[in-house]
C-alpha atoms as a PDB file:
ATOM      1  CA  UNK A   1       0.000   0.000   0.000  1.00  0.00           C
ATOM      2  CA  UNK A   2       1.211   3.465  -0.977  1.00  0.00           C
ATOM      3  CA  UNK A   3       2.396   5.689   2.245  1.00  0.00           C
ATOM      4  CA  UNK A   4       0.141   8.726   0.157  1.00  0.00           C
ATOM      5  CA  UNK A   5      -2.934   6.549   0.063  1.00  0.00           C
ATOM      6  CA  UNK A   6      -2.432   5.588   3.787  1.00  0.00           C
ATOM      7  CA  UNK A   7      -2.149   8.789   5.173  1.00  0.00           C
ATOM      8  CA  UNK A   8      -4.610  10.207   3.121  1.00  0.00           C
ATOM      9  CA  UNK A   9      -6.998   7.275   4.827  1.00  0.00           C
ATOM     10  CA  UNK A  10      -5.976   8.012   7.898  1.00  0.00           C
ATOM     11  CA  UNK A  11      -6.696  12.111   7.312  1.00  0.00           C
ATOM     12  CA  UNK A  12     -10.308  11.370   6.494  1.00  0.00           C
ATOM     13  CA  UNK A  13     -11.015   8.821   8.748  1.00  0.00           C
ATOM     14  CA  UNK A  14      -9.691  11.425  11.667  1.00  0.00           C
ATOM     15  CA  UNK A  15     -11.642  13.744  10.060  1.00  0.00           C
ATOM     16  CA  UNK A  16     -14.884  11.978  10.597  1.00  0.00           C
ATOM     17  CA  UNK A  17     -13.753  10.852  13.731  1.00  0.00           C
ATOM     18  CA  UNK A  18     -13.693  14.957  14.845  1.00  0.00           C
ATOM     19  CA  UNK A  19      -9.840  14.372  15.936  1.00  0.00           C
ATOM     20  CA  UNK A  20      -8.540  17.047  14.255  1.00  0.00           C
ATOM     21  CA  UNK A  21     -11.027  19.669  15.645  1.00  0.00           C
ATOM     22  CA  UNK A  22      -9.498  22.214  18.380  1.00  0.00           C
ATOM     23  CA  UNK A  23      -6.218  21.267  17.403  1.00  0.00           C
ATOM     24  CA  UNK A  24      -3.501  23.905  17.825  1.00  0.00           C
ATOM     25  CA  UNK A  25      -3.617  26.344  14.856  1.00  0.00           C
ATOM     26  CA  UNK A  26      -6.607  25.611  14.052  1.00  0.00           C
ATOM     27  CA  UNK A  27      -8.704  28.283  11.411  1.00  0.00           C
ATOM     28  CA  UNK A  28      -5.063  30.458  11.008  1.00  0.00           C
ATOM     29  CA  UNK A  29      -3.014  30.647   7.816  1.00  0.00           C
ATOM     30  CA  UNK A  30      -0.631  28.251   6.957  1.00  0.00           C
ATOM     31  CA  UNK A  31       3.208  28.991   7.825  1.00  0.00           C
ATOM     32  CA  UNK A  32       4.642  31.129   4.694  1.00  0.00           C
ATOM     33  CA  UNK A  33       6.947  28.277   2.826  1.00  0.00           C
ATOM     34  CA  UNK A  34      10.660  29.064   3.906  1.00  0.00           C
ATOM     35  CA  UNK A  35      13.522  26.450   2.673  1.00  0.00           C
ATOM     36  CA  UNK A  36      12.275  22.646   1.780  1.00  0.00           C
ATOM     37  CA  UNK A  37       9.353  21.149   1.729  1.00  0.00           C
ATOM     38  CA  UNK A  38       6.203  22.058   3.313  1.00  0.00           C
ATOM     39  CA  UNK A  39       5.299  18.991   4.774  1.00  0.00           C
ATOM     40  CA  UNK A  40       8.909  17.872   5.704  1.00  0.00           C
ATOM     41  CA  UNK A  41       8.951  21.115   7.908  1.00  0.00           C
ATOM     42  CA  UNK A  42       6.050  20.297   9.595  1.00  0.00           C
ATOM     43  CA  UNK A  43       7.380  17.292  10.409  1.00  0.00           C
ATOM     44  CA  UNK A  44      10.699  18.848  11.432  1.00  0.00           C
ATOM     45  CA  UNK A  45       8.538  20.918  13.639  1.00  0.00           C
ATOM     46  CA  UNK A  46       6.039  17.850  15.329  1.00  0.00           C
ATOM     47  CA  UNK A  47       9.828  16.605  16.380  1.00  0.00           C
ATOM     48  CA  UNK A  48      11.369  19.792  17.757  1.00  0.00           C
ATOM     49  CA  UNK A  49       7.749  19.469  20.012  1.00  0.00           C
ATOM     50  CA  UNK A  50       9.124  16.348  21.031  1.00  0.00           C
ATOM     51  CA  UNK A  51      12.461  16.837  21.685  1.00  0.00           C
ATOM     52  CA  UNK A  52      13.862  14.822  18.555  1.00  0.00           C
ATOM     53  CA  UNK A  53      16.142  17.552  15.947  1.00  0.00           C
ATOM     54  CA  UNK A  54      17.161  16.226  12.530  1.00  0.00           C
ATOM     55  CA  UNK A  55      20.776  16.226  12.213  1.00  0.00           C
ATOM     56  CA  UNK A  56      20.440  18.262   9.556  1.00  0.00           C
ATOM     57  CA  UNK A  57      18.087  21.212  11.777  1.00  0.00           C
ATOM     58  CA  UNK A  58      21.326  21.415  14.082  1.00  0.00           C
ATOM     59  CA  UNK A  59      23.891  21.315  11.556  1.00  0.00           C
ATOM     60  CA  UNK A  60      21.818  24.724   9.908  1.00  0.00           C
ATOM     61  CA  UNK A  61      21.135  25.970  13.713  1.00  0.00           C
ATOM     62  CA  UNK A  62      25.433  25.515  14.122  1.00  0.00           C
ATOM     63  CA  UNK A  63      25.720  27.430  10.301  1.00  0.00           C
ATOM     64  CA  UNK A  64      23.503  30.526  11.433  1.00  0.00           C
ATOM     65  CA  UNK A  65      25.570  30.408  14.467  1.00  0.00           C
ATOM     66  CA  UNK A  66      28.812  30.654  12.668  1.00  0.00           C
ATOM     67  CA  UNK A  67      27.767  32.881  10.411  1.00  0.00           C
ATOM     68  CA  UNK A  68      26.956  35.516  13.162  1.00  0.00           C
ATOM     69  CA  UNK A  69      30.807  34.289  14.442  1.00  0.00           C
ATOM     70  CA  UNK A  70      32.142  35.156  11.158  1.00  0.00           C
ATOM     71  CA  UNK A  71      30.377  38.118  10.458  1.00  0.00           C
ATOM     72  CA  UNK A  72      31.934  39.623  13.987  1.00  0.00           C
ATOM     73  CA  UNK A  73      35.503  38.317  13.246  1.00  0.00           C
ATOM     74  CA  UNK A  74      37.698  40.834  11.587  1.00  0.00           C
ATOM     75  CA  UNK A  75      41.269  39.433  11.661  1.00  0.00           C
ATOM     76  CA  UNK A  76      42.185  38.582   8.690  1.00  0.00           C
ATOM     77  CA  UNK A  77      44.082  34.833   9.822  1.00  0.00           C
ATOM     78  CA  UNK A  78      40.956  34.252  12.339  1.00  0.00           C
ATOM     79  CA  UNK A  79      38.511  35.009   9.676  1.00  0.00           C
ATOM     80  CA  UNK A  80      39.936  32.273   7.667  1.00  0.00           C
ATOM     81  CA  UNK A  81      39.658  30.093  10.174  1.00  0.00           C
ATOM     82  CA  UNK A  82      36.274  30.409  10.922  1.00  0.00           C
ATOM     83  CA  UNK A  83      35.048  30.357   7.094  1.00  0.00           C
ATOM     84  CA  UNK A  84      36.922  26.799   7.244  1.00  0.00           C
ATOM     85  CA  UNK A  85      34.296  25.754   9.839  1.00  0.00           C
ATOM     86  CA  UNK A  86      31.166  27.449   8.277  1.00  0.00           C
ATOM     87  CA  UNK A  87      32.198  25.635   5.300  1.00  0.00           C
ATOM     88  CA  UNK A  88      32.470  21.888   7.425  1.00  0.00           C
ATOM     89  CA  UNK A  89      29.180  22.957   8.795  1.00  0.00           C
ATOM     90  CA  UNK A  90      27.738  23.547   5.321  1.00  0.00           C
ATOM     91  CA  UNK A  91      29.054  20.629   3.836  1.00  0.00           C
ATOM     92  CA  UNK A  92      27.770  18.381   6.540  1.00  0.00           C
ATOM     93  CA  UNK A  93      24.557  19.732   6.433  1.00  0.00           C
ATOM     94  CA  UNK A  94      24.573  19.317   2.312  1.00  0.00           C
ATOM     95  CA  UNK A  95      25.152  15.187   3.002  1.00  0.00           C
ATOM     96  CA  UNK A  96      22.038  15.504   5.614  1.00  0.00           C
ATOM     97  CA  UNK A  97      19.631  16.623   3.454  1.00  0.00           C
ATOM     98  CA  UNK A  98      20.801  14.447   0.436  1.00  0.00           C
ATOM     99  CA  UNK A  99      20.769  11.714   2.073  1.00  0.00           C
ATOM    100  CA  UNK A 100      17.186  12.985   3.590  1.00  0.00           C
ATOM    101  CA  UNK A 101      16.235  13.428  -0.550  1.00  0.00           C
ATOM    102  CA  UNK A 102      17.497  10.047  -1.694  1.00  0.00           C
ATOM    103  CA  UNK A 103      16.003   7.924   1.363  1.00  0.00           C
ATOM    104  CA  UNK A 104      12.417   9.617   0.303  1.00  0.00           C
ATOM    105  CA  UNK A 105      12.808   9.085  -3.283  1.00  0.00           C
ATOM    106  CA  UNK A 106      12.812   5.401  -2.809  1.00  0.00           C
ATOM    107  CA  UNK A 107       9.474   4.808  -3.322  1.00  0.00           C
END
């Protein structure tokens, strides 16, 4: 059976059932779309609720903070330095979501 045609089941079925009335968020816009997927950042988001960060969430958490490192850095032998480490960060974070892409391709 199809994952889409499950969860699509399970939608309605809830939605008979009234389980997804008074739900938080309920009758408000939906979040503007920012980088990736709609539904993969809801998802991303139902597991920050729980505790449970992506790899790849900390690795771009870690890149915004090194940018901000960077950005403050002015010597010119530092500054090196810490683009070497935005650019591990980045590059780790690239593999992440690839490997997030080809693992939910396989259909």
């Amino acid at each position: 059976m199809k994952f889409s045609f499950l969860s699509e089941y399970r939608i309605r079925k809830a939605e008979r059932d009234g389980q997804l009335e008074g739900l938080k968020g309920e009758g408000k816009p939906l979040p503007k779309a920012g980088d990736g997927d709609f539904s993969e950042n809801v998802g991303f988001r139902i597991m920050a609720e729980a505790g449970a960060l992506p790899k790849e969430i900390e690795l771009k958490r870690e890149e915004e903070a090194q940018l901000k490192v960077l950005q403050r850095t002015t010597d010119p032998n530092a500054r090196k330095s810490e683009m070497k480490k935005l650019a591990d960060i980045q590059l780790r974070r690239a593999i992440q979501e690839e490997a997030r892409r080809k693992y939910y391709s396989q259909d």
